[in-house]
MMTF fields as JSON, N, C-alpha, C and O atoms, coordinates in Angstrom:
{
  "mmtfVersion": "1.0.0",
  "mmtfProducer": "UNKNOWN",
  "numBonds": 483,
  "numAtoms": 484,
  "numGroups": 121,
  "numChains": 1,
  "numModels": 1,
  "chainsPerModel": [1],
  "groupsPerChain": [121],
  "chainIdList": ["A"],
  "bondAtomList": [4, 2, 8, 6, 12, 10, 16, 14, 20, 18, 24, 22, 28, 26, 32, 30, 36, 34, 40, 38, 44, 42, 48, 46, 52, 50, 56, 54, 60, 58, 64, 62, 68, 66, 72, 70, 76, 74, 80, 78, 84, 82, 88, 86, 92, 90, 96, 94, 100, 98, 104, 102, 108, 106, 112, 110, 116, 114, 120, 118, 124, 122, 128, 126, 132, 130, 136, 134, 140, 138, 144, 142, 148, 146, 152, 150, 156, 154, 160, 158, 164, 162, 168, 166, 172, 170, 176, 174, 180, 178, 184, 182, 188, 186, 192, 190, 196, 194, 200, 198, 204, 202, 208, 206, 212, 210, 216, 214, 220, 218, 224, 222, 228, 226, 232, 230, 236, 234, 240, 238, 244, 242, 248, 246, 252, 250, 256, 254, 260, 258, 264, 262, 268, 266, 272, 270, 276, 274, 280, 278, 284, 282, 288, 286, 292, 290, 296, 294, 300, 298, 304, 302, 308, 306, 312, 310, 316, 314, 320, 318, 324, 322, 328, 326, 332, 330, 336, 334, 340, 338, 344, 342, 348, 346, 352, 350, 356, 354, 360, 358, 364, 362, 368, 366, 372, 370, 376, 374, 380, 378, 384, 382, 388, 386, 392, 390, 396, 394, 400, 398, 404, 402, 408, 406, 412, 410, 416, 414, 420, 418, 424, 422, 428, 426, 432, 430, 436, 434, 440, 438, 444, 442, 448, 446, 452, 450, 456, 454, 460, 458, 464, 462, 468, 466, 472, 470, 476, 474, 480, 478],
  "bondOrderList": [1, 1, 1, 1, 1, 1, 1, 1, 1, 1, 1, 1, 1, 1, 1, 1, 1, 1, 1, 1, 1, 1, 1, 1, 1, 1, 1, 1, 1, 1, 1, 1, 1, 1, 1, 1, 1, 1, 1, 1, 1, 1, 1, 1, 1, 1, 1, 1, 1, 1, 1, 1, 1, 1, 1, 1, 1, 1, 1, 1, 1, 1, 1, 1, 1, 1, 1, 1, 1, 1, 1, 1, 1, 1, 1, 1, 1, 1, 1, 1, 1, 1, 1, 1, 1, 1, 1, 1, 1, 1, 1, 1, 1, 1, 1, 1, 1, 1, 1, 1, 1, 1, 1, 1, 1, 1, 1, 1, 1, 1, 1, 1, 1, 1, 1, 1, 1, 1, 1, 1],
  "groupList": [{"groupName": "GLN", "atomNameList": ["N", "CA", "C", "O"], "elementList": ["N", "C", "C", "O"], "formalChargeList": [0, 0, 0, 0], "bondAtomList": [1, 0, 2, 1, 3, 2], "bondOrderList": [1, 1, 2], "singleLetterCode": "Q", "chemCompType": "L-PEPTIDE LINKING"}, {"groupName": "GLU", "atomNameList": ["N", "CA", "C", "O"], "elementList": ["N", "C", "C", "O"], "formalChargeList": [0, 0, 0, 0], "bondAtomList": [1, 0, 2, 1, 3, 2], "bondOrderList": [1, 1, 2], "singleLetterCode": "E", "chemCompType": "L-PEPTIDE LINKING"}, {"groupName": "LEU", "atomNameList": ["N", "CA", "C", "O"], "elementList": ["N", "C", "C", "O"], "formalChargeList": [0, 0, 0, 0], "bondAtomList": [1, 0, 2, 1, 3, 2], "bondOrderList": [1, 1, 2], "singleLetterCode": "L", "chemCompType": "L-PEPTIDE LINKING"}, {"groupName": "ARG", "atomNameList": ["N", "CA", "C", "O"], "elementList": ["N", "C", "C", "O"], "formalChargeList": [0, 0, 0, 0], "bondAtomList": [1, 0, 2, 1, 3, 2], "bondOrderList": [1, 1, 2], "singleLetterCode": "R", "chemCompType": "L-PEPTIDE LINKING"}, {"groupName": "SER", "atomNameList": ["N", "CA", "C", "O"], "elementList": ["N", "C", "C", "O"], "formalChargeList": [0, 0, 0, 0], "bondAtomList": [1, 0, 2, 1, 3, 2], "bondOrderList": [1, 1, 2], "singleLetterCode": "S", "chemCompType": "L-PEPTIDE LINKING"}, {"groupName": "GLY", "atomNameList": ["N", "CA", "C", "O"], "elementList": ["N", "C", "C", "O"], "formalChargeList": [0, 0, 0, 0], "bondAtomList": [1, 0, 2, 1, 3, 2], "bondOrderList": [1, 1, 2], "singleLetterCode": "G", "chemCompType": "PEPTIDE LINKING"}, {"groupName": "VAL", "atomNameList": ["N", "CA", "C", "O"], "elementList": ["N", "C", "C", "O"], "formalChargeList": [0, 0, 0, 0], "bondAtomList": [1, 0, 2, 1, 3, 2], "bondOrderList": [1, 1, 2], "singleLetterCode": "V", "chemCompType": "L-PEPTIDE LINKING"}, {"groupName": "ALA", "atomNameList": ["N", "CA", "C", "O"], "elementList": ["N", "C", "C", "O"], "formalChargeList": [0, 0, 0, 0], "bondAtomList": [1, 0, 2, 1, 3, 2], "bondOrderList": [1, 1, 2], "singleLetterCode": "A", "chemCompType": "L-PEPTIDE LINKING"}, {"groupName": "THR", "atomNameList": ["N", "CA", "C", "O"], "elementList": ["N", "C", "C", "O"], "formalChargeList": [0, 0, 0, 0], "bondAtomList": [1, 0, 2, 1, 3, 2], "bondOrderList": [1, 1, 2], "singleLetterCode": "T", "chemCompType": "L-PEPTIDE LINKING"}, {"groupName": "CYS", "atomNameList": ["N", "CA", "C", "O"], "elementList": ["N", "C", "C", "O"], "formalChargeList": [0, 0, 0, 0], "bondAtomList": [1, 0, 2, 1, 3, 2], "bondOrderList": [1, 1, 2], "singleLetterCode": "C", "chemCompType": "L-PEPTIDE LINKING"}, {"groupName": "TYR", "atomNameList": ["N", "CA", "C", "O"], "elementList": ["N", "C", "C", "O"], "formalChargeList": [0, 0, 0, 0], "bondAtomList": [1, 0, 2, 1, 3, 2], "bondOrderList": [1, 1, 2], "singleLetterCode": "Y", "chemCompType": "L-PEPTIDE LINKING"}, {"groupName": "ILE", "atomNameList": ["N", "CA", "C", "O"], "elementList": ["N", "C", "C", "O"], "formalChargeList": [0, 0, 0, 0], "bondAtomList": [1, 0, 2, 1, 3, 2], "bondOrderList": [1, 1, 2], "singleLetterCode": "I", "chemCompType": "L-PEPTIDE LINKING"}, {"groupName": "HIS", "atomNameList": ["N", "CA", "C", "O"], "elementList": ["N", "C", "C", "O"], "formalChargeList": [0, 0, 0, 0], "bondAtomList": [1, 0, 2, 1, 3, 2], "bondOrderList": [1, 1, 2], "singleLetterCode": "H", "chemCompType": "L-PEPTIDE LINKING"}, {"groupName": "ASN", "atomNameList": ["N", "CA", "C", "O"], "elementList": ["N", "C", "C", "O"], "formalChargeList": [0, 0, 0, 0], "bondAtomList": [1, 0, 2, 1, 3, 2], "bondOrderList": [1, 1, 2], "singleLetterCode": "N", "chemCompType": "L-PEPTIDE LINKING"}, {"groupName": "TRP", "atomNameList": ["N", "CA", "C", "O"], "elementList": ["N", "C", "C", "O"], "formalChargeList": [0, 0, 0, 0], "bondAtomList": [1, 0, 2, 1, 3, 2], "bondOrderList": [1, 1, 2], "singleLetterCode": "W", "chemCompType": "L-PEPTIDE LINKING"}, {"groupName": "PHE", "atomNameList": ["N", "CA", "C", "O"], "elementList": ["N", "C", "C", "O"], "formalChargeList": [0, 0, 0, 0], "bondAtomList": [1, 0, 2, 1, 3, 2], "bondOrderList": [1, 1, 2], "singleLetterCode": "F", "chemCompType": "L-PEPTIDE LINKING"}, {"groupName": "PRO", "atomNameList": ["N", "CA", "C", "O"], "elementList": ["N", "C", "C", "O"], "formalChargeList": [0, 0, 0, 0], "bondAtomList": [1, 0, 2, 1, 3, 2], "bondOrderList": [1, 1, 2], "singleLetterCode": "P", "chemCompType": "L-PEPTIDE LINKING"}, {"groupName": "LYS", "atomNameList": ["N", "CA", "C", "O"], "elementList": ["N", "C", "C", "O"], "formalChargeList": [0, 0, 0, 0], "bondAtomList": [1, 0, 2, 1, 3, 2], "bondOrderList": [1, 1, 2], "singleLetterCode": "K", "chemCompType": "L-PEPTIDE LINKING"}, {"groupName": "ASP", "atomNameList": ["N", "CA", "C", "O"], "elementList": ["N", "C", "C", "O"], "formalChargeList": [0, 0, 0, 0], "bondAtomList": [1, 0, 2, 1, 3, 2], "bondOrderList": [1, 1, 2], "singleLetterCode": "D", "chemCompType": "L-PEPTIDE LINKING"}, {"groupName": "MET", "atomNameList": ["N", "CA", "C", "O"], "elementList": ["N", "C", "C", "O"], "formalChargeList": [0, 0, 0, 0], "bondAtomList": [1, 0, 2, 1, 3, 2], "bondOrderList": [1, 1, 2], "singleLetterCode": "M", "chemCompType": "L-PEPTIDE LINKING"}],
  "groupTypeList": [0, 1, 0, 2, 3, 1, 4, 5, 5, 5, 4, 6, 0, 7, 5, 5, 4, 2, 8, 2, 4, 9, 6, 7, 4, 5, 10, 11, 12, 3, 13, 10, 9, 14, 5, 14, 15, 3, 0, 7, 16, 5, 17, 1, 3, 1, 5, 6, 7, 4, 11, 5, 5, 18, 5, 8, 17, 8, 10, 7, 18, 16, 6, 17, 5, 3, 15, 8, 11, 4, 17, 5, 13, 7, 17, 13, 4, 2, 4, 2, 1, 19, 8, 4, 2, 17, 15, 1, 18, 8, 7, 2, 10, 10, 9, 7, 11, 5, 6, 9, 16, 6, 4, 5, 11, 16, 18, 6, 6, 0, 14, 5, 0, 5, 8, 0, 6, 8, 6, 4, 4],
  "groupIdList": [1, 2, 3, 4, 5, 6, 7, 8, 9, 10, 11, 12, 13, 14, 15, 16, 17, 18, 19, 20, 21, 22, 23, 24, 25, 26, 27, 28, 29, 30, 31, 32, 33, 34, 35, 36, 37, 38, 39, 40, 41, 42, 43, 44, 45, 46, 47, 48, 49, 50, 51, 52, 53, 54, 55, 56, 57, 58, 59, 60, 61, 62, 63, 64, 65, 66, 67, 68, 69, 70, 71, 72, 73, 74, 75, 76, 77, 78, 79, 80, 81, 82, 83, 84, 85, 86, 87, 88, 89, 90, 91, 92, 93, 94, 95, 96, 97, 98, 99, 100, 101, 102, 103, 104, 105, 106, 107, 108, 109, 110, 111, 112, 113, 114, 115, 116, 117, 118, 119, 120, 121],
  "secStructList": [7, 7, 3, 3, 3, 3, 3, 7, 7, 3, 3, 3, 3, 6, 6, 7, 7, 3, 3, 3, 3, 3, 3, 3, 3, 1, 7, 7, 7, 6, 6, 3, 3, 3, 3, 3, 3, 3, 3, 7, 6, 6, 1, 7, 7, 3, 3, 3, 3, 3, 3, 7, 6, 6, 1, 7, 3, 3, 3, 7, 4, 4, 4, 6, 6, 6, 3, 3, 3, 3, 3, 7, 1, 1, 6, 6, 3, 3, 3, 3, 3, 3, 7, 1, 7, 7, 4, 4, 4, 7, 3, 3, 3, 3, 3, 3, 3, 3, 3, 6, 6, 7, 7, 1, 4, 4, 4, 3, 3, 3, 3, 7, 7, 7, 3, 3, 3, 3, 3, 3, 7],
  "xCoordList": [2.215, 1.28, 1.77, 2.305, 1.571, 2.006, 1.185, 0.013, 1.816, 1.142, 1.41, 2.503, 0.397, 0.506, 0.33, -0.53, 1.158, 1.061, 1.125, 2.094, 0.065, -0.004, 0.501, 0.515, 0.907, 1.286, 1.079, 0.88, 1.129, 1.047, -0.277, -0.407, -1.266, -2.55, -2.461, -1.47, -3.503, -3.535, -4.653, -5.551, -4.585, -5.597, -5.001, -3.865, -5.758, -5.279, -6.46, -7.597, -6.192, -7.252, -7.503, -6.625, -8.681, -9.025, -8.015, -7.621, -7.61, -6.595, -5.197, -4.273, -5.027, -3.73, -3.36, -4.072, -2.218, -1.688, -1.25, -0.88, -1.297, -0.776, -0.238, -0.71, 0.747, 1.253, 1.153, 1.709, 0.443, 0.308, 1.354, 1.725, 1.819, 2.782, 2.278, 1.517, 2.709, 2.337, 3.555, 4.204, 3.85, 4.972, 4.454, 3.69, 4.872, 4.449, 5.593, 6.747, 5.257, 6.231, 5.783, 4.595, 6.7, 6.366, 6.432, 6.801, 6.077, 6.178, 4.995, 3.844, 5.275, 4.252, 4.356, 5.384, 3.302, 3.314, 3.612, 3.051, 4.482, 4.933, 3.826, 3.952, 2.763, 1.663, 0.596, -0.368, 0.776, -0.197, 0.012, 1.118, -1.068, -1.008, -1.374, -1.831, -1.156, -1.349, -2.43, -2.654, -3.084, -4.084, -4.37, -3.971, -5.074, -5.571, -7.09, -7.689, -7.698, -9.14, -9.409, -8.505, -10.65, -11.02, -12.453, -13.266, -12.746, -14.103, -14.442, -13.837, -15.415, -15.886, -16.981, -17.615, -17.212, -18.252, -19.612, -20.069, -20.244, -21.565, -21.597, -22.67, -20.42, -20.36, -19.614, -18.911, -19.78, -19.092, -17.63, -17.277, -16.806, -15.403, -15.343, -16.055, -14.48, -14.385, -12.93, -12.041, -12.707, -11.374, -10.993, -11.821, -9.725, -9.209, -8.228, -8.353, -7.255, -6.233, -5.571, -5.56, -5.016, -4.34, -3.257, -3.265, -2.323, -1.254, -1.364, -1.295, -1.534, -1.655, -0.309, 0.741, -0.36, 0.851, 1.823, 3.029, 1.312, 2.175, 2.539, 3.113, 2.203, 2.522, 1.452, 1.586, 0.391, -0.695, -1.374, -1.697, -1.583, -2.208, -3.656, -3.956, -4.528, -5.951, -6.46, -6.095, -7.309, -7.821, -9.339, -9.943, -9.938, -11.364, -11.613, -10.774, -12.763, -13.05, -12.91, -12.379, -13.366, -13.289, -11.869, -11.684, -10.858, -9.495, -8.583, -7.421, -9.074, -8.241, -7.701, -8.42, -6.42, -5.772, -5.302, -4.58, -5.699, -5.306, -4.449, -3.575, -4.695, -3.966, -3.005, -3.278, -1.868, -0.897, -0.444, 0.059, -0.627, -0.188, 1.17, 1.407, 2.062, 3.395, 3.926, 3.632, 4.711, 5.472, 6.621, 7.246, 6.905, 7.931, 9.328, 9.503, 10.312, 11.696, 12.104, 12.885, 11.572, 11.86, 11.057, 9.955, 11.601, 10.913, 9.614, 9.538, 8.608, 7.302, 6.736, 6.273, 6.78, 6.186, 5.364, 5.557, 4.46, 3.498, 3.224, 3.277, 2.934, 2.582, 1.369, 1.026, 0.734, -0.382, -0.203, -0.397, 0.167, 0.299, -1.045, -1.628, -1.531, -2.854, -2.71, -2.191, -3.156, -3.097, -4.498, -5.442, -4.615, -5.908, -7.002, -8.078, -6.713, -7.661, -8.958, -8.978, -10.045, -11.376, -11.988, -11.548, -13.002, -13.675, -14.157, -14.09, -14.645, -15.19, -14.126, -14.463, -12.851, -11.783, -11.573, -10.808, -12.246, -12.133, -12.587, -13.712, -11.695, -11.997, -10.843, -9.777, -11.094, -10.039, -9.478, -10.213, -8.188, -7.551, -6.815, -6.065, -7.055, -6.489, -5.566, -5.884, -4.442, -3.567, -4.038, -4.508, -3.911, -4.375, -3.529, -2.991, -3.416, -2.803, -3.763, -4.6, -3.632, -4.523, -4.399, -3.398, -5.447, -5.486, -5.562, -6.388, -4.688, -4.656, -5.993, -6.6, -6.45, -5.786, -6.121, -5.821, -6.721, -7.123, -8.007, -7.788, -8.969, -9.867, -11.112, -11.832, -11.368, -12.562, -12.275, -11.274, -13.167, -12.989, -12.812, -11.993, -13.534, -13.347, -11.936, -11.541, -11.17, -9.813, -8.822, -7.745, -9.171, -8.221, -8.033, -8.998, -6.754, -6.443, -5.863, -5.826, -5.409, -4.838, -5.065, -4.824, -5.536, -5.768, -4.78, -4.329, -4.45, -3.766, -4.78, -5.977, -4.296, -5.192, -5.873, -6.836, -5.385, -5.994, -5.308, -4.748, -5.357, -4.841, -5.853, -6.354, -6.151, -7.212, -6.73, -5.677, -7.525, -7.299, -8.524, -9.65, -8.303, -9.387, -9.107, -8.074, -10.045, -9.894, -10.955, -12.149, -10.512, -11.45, -11.699, -10.794, -12.951, -13.32, -13.144, -13.408],
  "yCoordList": [-10.081, -8.988, -8.141, -8.648, -6.825, -5.939, -6.181, -6.551, -5.969, -6.061, -4.793, -4.229, -4.349, -3.149, -3.517, -4.321, -2.915, -3.188, -1.879, -1.128, -1.612, -0.4, -0.649, -1.781, 0.414, 0.37, 1.756, 2.73, 1.833, 3.129, 3.445, 4.463, 2.595, 2.843, 2.67, 2.155, 3.103, 2.967, 3.771, 4.247, 3.915, 4.662, 5.97, 6.003, 7.035, 8.356, 9.188, 8.958, 10.145, 11.037, 12.121, 12.449, 12.658, 13.742, 14.875, 15.243, 15.412, 16.449, 15.919, 16.691, 14.615, 13.99, 13.772, 14.184, 13.108, 12.891, 11.444, 10.765, 10.997, 9.695, 9.817, 10.638, 9.001, 8.928, 7.492, 6.576, 7.31, 5.998, 5.844, 6.809, 4.617, 4.318, 3.162, 2.318, 3.137, 2.056, 1.723, 2.606, 0.444, -0.011, -1.02, -1.923, -0.858, -1.766, -2.695, -2.277, -3.953, -4.918, -5.391, -5.35, -5.825, -6.251, -5.084, -3.971, -5.348, -4.335, -3.385, -3.82, -2.103, -1.07, -0.346, 0.253, -0.408, 0.249, 1.732, 2.388, 2.245, 3.626, 4.646, 5.793, 4.251, 5.185, 5.143, 5.907, 4.247, 4.187, 5.334, 5.858, 5.715, 6.709, 6.061, 4.92, 6.831, 6.307, 7.098, 8.28, 6.414, 7.122, 6.42, 5.276, 7.138, 6.599, 6.668, 7.655, 5.599, 5.531, 5.137, 4.699, 5.296, 4.841, 4.359, 4.757, 3.49, 2.982, 2.913, 2.157, 3.711, 3.712, 2.66, 2.283, 2.183, 1.174, 1.64, 2.733, 0.813, 1.132, 2.124, 2.523, 2.531, 3.508, 2.933, 1.929, 3.589, 3.166, 3.628, 4.604, 2.905, 3.298, 4.599, 4.776, 5.507, 6.802, 7.2, 6.769, 8.024, 8.53, 9.577, 10.385, 9.556, 10.517, 11.478, 12.696, 10.914, 11.737, 10.927, 9.697, 11.625, 10.934, 11.828, 13.047, 11.187, 11.91, 11.591, 10.428, 12.619, 12.441, 12.178, 12.281, 11.835, 11.535, 12.698, 12.494, 13.91, 15.089, 15.56, 16.636, 14.755, 15.116, 15.93, 16.269, 16.249, 17.027, 16.217, 15.044, 16.857, 16.202, 16.662, 17.851, 15.717, 16.004, 15.444, 14.337, 16.216, 15.806, 15.895, 16.765, 14.975, 15.069, 16.259, 16.592, 16.889, 18.097, 17.901, 18.787, 16.772, 16.622, 16.611, 16.832, 16.356, 16.23, 17.351, 17.405, 18.232, 19.322, 20.165, 20.541, 20.445, 21.251, 20.452, 20.977, 19.195, 18.358, 17.166, 16.738, 16.632, 15.46, 15.871, 16.798, 15.162, 15.406, 14.076, 13.211, 13.922, 12.715, 12.995, 14.075, 11.995, 12.179, 10.858, 9.795, 10.943, 9.769, 9.614, 10.603, 8.395, 8.158, 8.268, 8.292, 8.335, 8.378, 7.057, 7.03, 5.979, 4.667, 4.506, 5.04, 3.791, 3.537, 2.793, 1.919, 3.158, 2.502, 2.565, 1.563, 3.745, 3.922, 5.207, 6.123, 5.233, 6.328, 6.588, 5.663, 7.813, 8.113, 9.03, 9.698, 9.042, 9.948, 10.485, 9.767, 11.744, 12.398, 12.982, 13.77, 12.591, 13.022, 13.808, 13.291, 15.026, 15.87, 16.338, 16.197, 16.895, 17.39, 16.36, 16.677, 15.14, 14.045, 14.243, 14.737, 13.842, 13.962, 12.576, 11.611, 12.494, 11.218, 10.629, 9.419, 11.506, 11.037, 10.563, 10.078, 10.692, 10.128, 8.644, 7.979, 8.125, 6.711, 5.856, 5.989, 4.972, 4.147, 3.183, 3.278, 2.262, 1.406, 2.117, 2.41, 2.392, 3.153, 2.213, 1.331, 2.432, 1.574, 2.377, 3.497, 1.792, 2.291, 1.676, 0.538, 2.418, 1.919, 2.469, 3.573, 1.688, 2.168, 1.892, 0.993, 2.666, 2.453, 3.511, 4.223, 3.603, 4.552, 5.962, 6.256, 6.824, 8.187, 8.869, 8.669, 9.66, 10.103, 9.289, 9.734, 8.138, 7.295, 8.089, 8.075, 8.754, 9.556, 8.794, 9.199, 7.68, 6.912, 5.423, 4.982, 4.659, 3.212, 2.56, 1.65, 2.978, 2.348, 2.517, 1.774, 3.484, 3.708, 2.696, 2.509, 2.044, 1.225, -0.145, -0.814, -0.553, -1.887, -2.785, -4.006, -2.172, -2.971, -2.257, -1.056, -3.014, -2.498, -3.103, -4.235, -2.346, -2.926, -3.603, -3.603, -4.185, -4.913, -3.985, -4.381, -2.769, -1.783, -1.711, -2.696, -0.535, -0.324, 0.518, 1.516, 0.119, 0.743, 2.013, 2.036, 3.057, 4.307, 4.547, 4.597, 4.693, 4.922, 6.198, 6.329, 7.142, 8.426, 8.511, 8.389, 8.72, 8.825, 10.301, 11.135, 10.58, 11.975, 12.337, 13.474],
  "zCoordList": [-11.622, -11.409, -10.248, -9.262, -10.393, -9.32, -8.066, -8.135, -6.918, -5.64, -4.856, -4.915, -4.12, -3.316, -1.853, -1.496, -1.015, 0.417, 1.177, 1.07, 1.957, 2.755, 4.176, 4.659, 4.818, 6.227, 6.814, 6.087, 8.136, 8.805, 9.446, 10.124, 9.247, 9.878, 11.383, 11.901, 12.083, 13.529, 14.133, 13.438, 15.448, 16.178, 16.664, 17.137, 16.549, 16.933, 17.41, 16.996, 18.274, 18.724, 17.686, 16.888, 17.706, 16.787, 16.932, 18.039, 15.8, 15.787, 15.576, 15.32, 15.677, 15.516, 14.06, 13.144, 13.874, 12.521, 12.339, 13.297, 11.114, 10.719, 9.308, 8.521, 8.993, 7.625, 7.139, 7.745, 6.049, 5.426, 4.332, 3.664, 4.164, 3.114, 2.277, 2.748, 1.042, 0.129, -0.714, -1.274, -0.792, -1.609, -2.623, -2.284, -3.848, -4.91, -5.28, -5.38, -5.48, -5.968, -7.335, -7.655, -8.116, -9.457, -10.419, -10.045, -11.64, -12.686, -12.612, -12.555, -12.612, -12.65, -13.986, -14.302, -14.75, -16.054, -15.878, -15.001, -16.702, -16.518, -16.732, -16.304, -17.377, -17.608, -16.52, -16.555, -15.558, -14.475, -13.503, -13.362, -12.834, -11.779, -10.447, -10.391, -9.372, -8.021, -7.286, -7.547, -6.369, -5.583, -4.267, -4.047, -3.398, -2.133, -2.124, -2.551, -1.631, -1.444, 0.0, 0.713, 0.425, 1.759, 1.762, 0.928, 2.723, 2.871, 4.345, 5.106, 4.732, 6.106, 6.263, 5.277, 7.474, 7.693, 7.183, 7.516, 6.385, 5.874, 4.739, 4.287, 4.27, 3.182, 1.987, 2.099, 0.841, -0.362, -0.335, 0.327, -1.065, -1.199, -1.987, -2.976, -1.534, -2.181, -2.384, -1.649, -3.391, -3.639, -2.617, -2.196, -2.221, -1.24, -1.904, -1.779, -2.609, -3.248, -4.35, -4.307, -5.339, -6.431, -7.014, -6.839, -7.711, -8.405, -9.888, -10.284, -10.704, -12.126, -12.781, -12.146, -14.07, -14.799, -14.863, -14.999, -14.768, -14.794, -13.397, -13.227, -12.398, -11.019, -10.333, -9.157, -11.05, -10.452, -9.346, -9.528, -8.208, -7.064, -6.942, -7.049, -6.722, -6.596, -5.283, -4.885, -4.608, -3.298, -3.27, -3.897, -2.529, -2.277, -1.354, -0.517, -1.513, -0.735, 0.777, 1.447, 1.341, 2.81, 3.377, 4.574, 2.527, 3.046, 2.576, 2.98, 1.744, 1.237, 2.377, 3.302, 2.281, 3.309, 4.511, 5.358, 4.597, 5.74, 5.329, 6.083, 4.142, 3.663, 2.55, 1.788, 2.469, 1.401, 0.82, 1.537, -0.481, -1.168, -1.806, -2.346, -1.732, -2.294, -2.807, -2.26, -3.866, -4.276, -3.297, -2.914, -2.892, -1.903, -2.491, -3.709, -1.618, -2.065, -2.708, -3.659, -2.182, -2.757, -4.039, -4.168, -4.949, -6.21, -5.948, -5.086, -6.705, -6.594, -5.18, -4.636, -4.603, -3.286, -3.253, -4.052, -2.319, -2.215, -0.752, 0.06, -0.402, 0.981, 1.034, 0.059, 2.192, 2.45, 3.862, 4.843, 3.949, 5.242, 5.626, 4.882, 6.789, 7.243, 8.536, 9.525, 8.532, 9.722, 10.094, 9.318, 11.291, 11.788, 11.558, 11.051, 11.933, 11.669, 12.427, 13.554, 11.774, 12.331, 12.495, 11.87, 13.34, 13.56, 12.235, 12.017, 11.354, 10.084, 9.104, 8.025, 9.454, 8.632, 8.918, 8.22, 9.938, 10.276, 9.103, 8.62, 8.648, 7.481, 7.235, 7.843, 6.329, 5.796, 4.568, 3.625, 4.582, 3.515, 2.561, 2.979, 1.267, 0.239, -0.681, -1.082, -0.999, -2.039, -3.36, -3.388, -4.431, -5.723, -6.853, -6.766, -7.913, -9.144, -10.286, -10.211, -11.329, -12.45, -13.501, -13.588, -14.309, -15.407, -14.836, -13.972, -15.336, -14.831, -15.086, -16.138, -14.147, -12.923, -11.666, -10.558, -11.809, -10.678, -9.723, -8.512, -10.247, -9.409, -9.01, -8.098, -9.7, -9.404, -9.446, -10.012, -8.841, -8.769, -10.137, -10.259, -11.165, -12.486, -13.049, -13.947, -12.534, -13.033, -12.476, -13.042, -11.378, -10.629, -11.269, -11.639, -11.392, -11.902, -10.821, -10.97, -9.73, -8.649, -7.326, -7.206, -6.324, -4.982, -3.996, -4.17, -2.969, -1.833, -0.932, -1.222, 0.171, 1.062, 2.063, 2.719, 2.182, 3.067, 4.412, 4.895, 5.011, 6.355, 7.123, 6.606, 8.35, 9.126, 9.824, 10.462, 9.684, 10.411, 11.286, 10.79, 12.575, 13.515, 14.288, 14.945, 14.201, 14.873, 15.962, 15.689, 17.188, 18.298, 18.605, 18.575, 18.898, 19.15, 20.619, 21.01]
}
């Protein structure tokens, strides 16, 4: 079974930047798509960004213009560049693969373990 592992989380001041990475091991079905989700304390997990089968990138409204999702140079890798970070971006960020376009939790077939992003105001 495929496994996903995120890295790159950390603590940053508001206005700062972080780049998250995700690497998948094992077989990844060629029809699966990739996405990032996050879950803040006391809130439900929500979609942040995803890449469709045709390469189309989709972003949640709160992160549009600030976050960029990209397939990594390495095979089976994904990144999320986050700029102009806000306090409300504080959350546990998860890499996910699943049924395209991976825009919602029901689409996901595999989750990473998550990486913490903490933004101080």
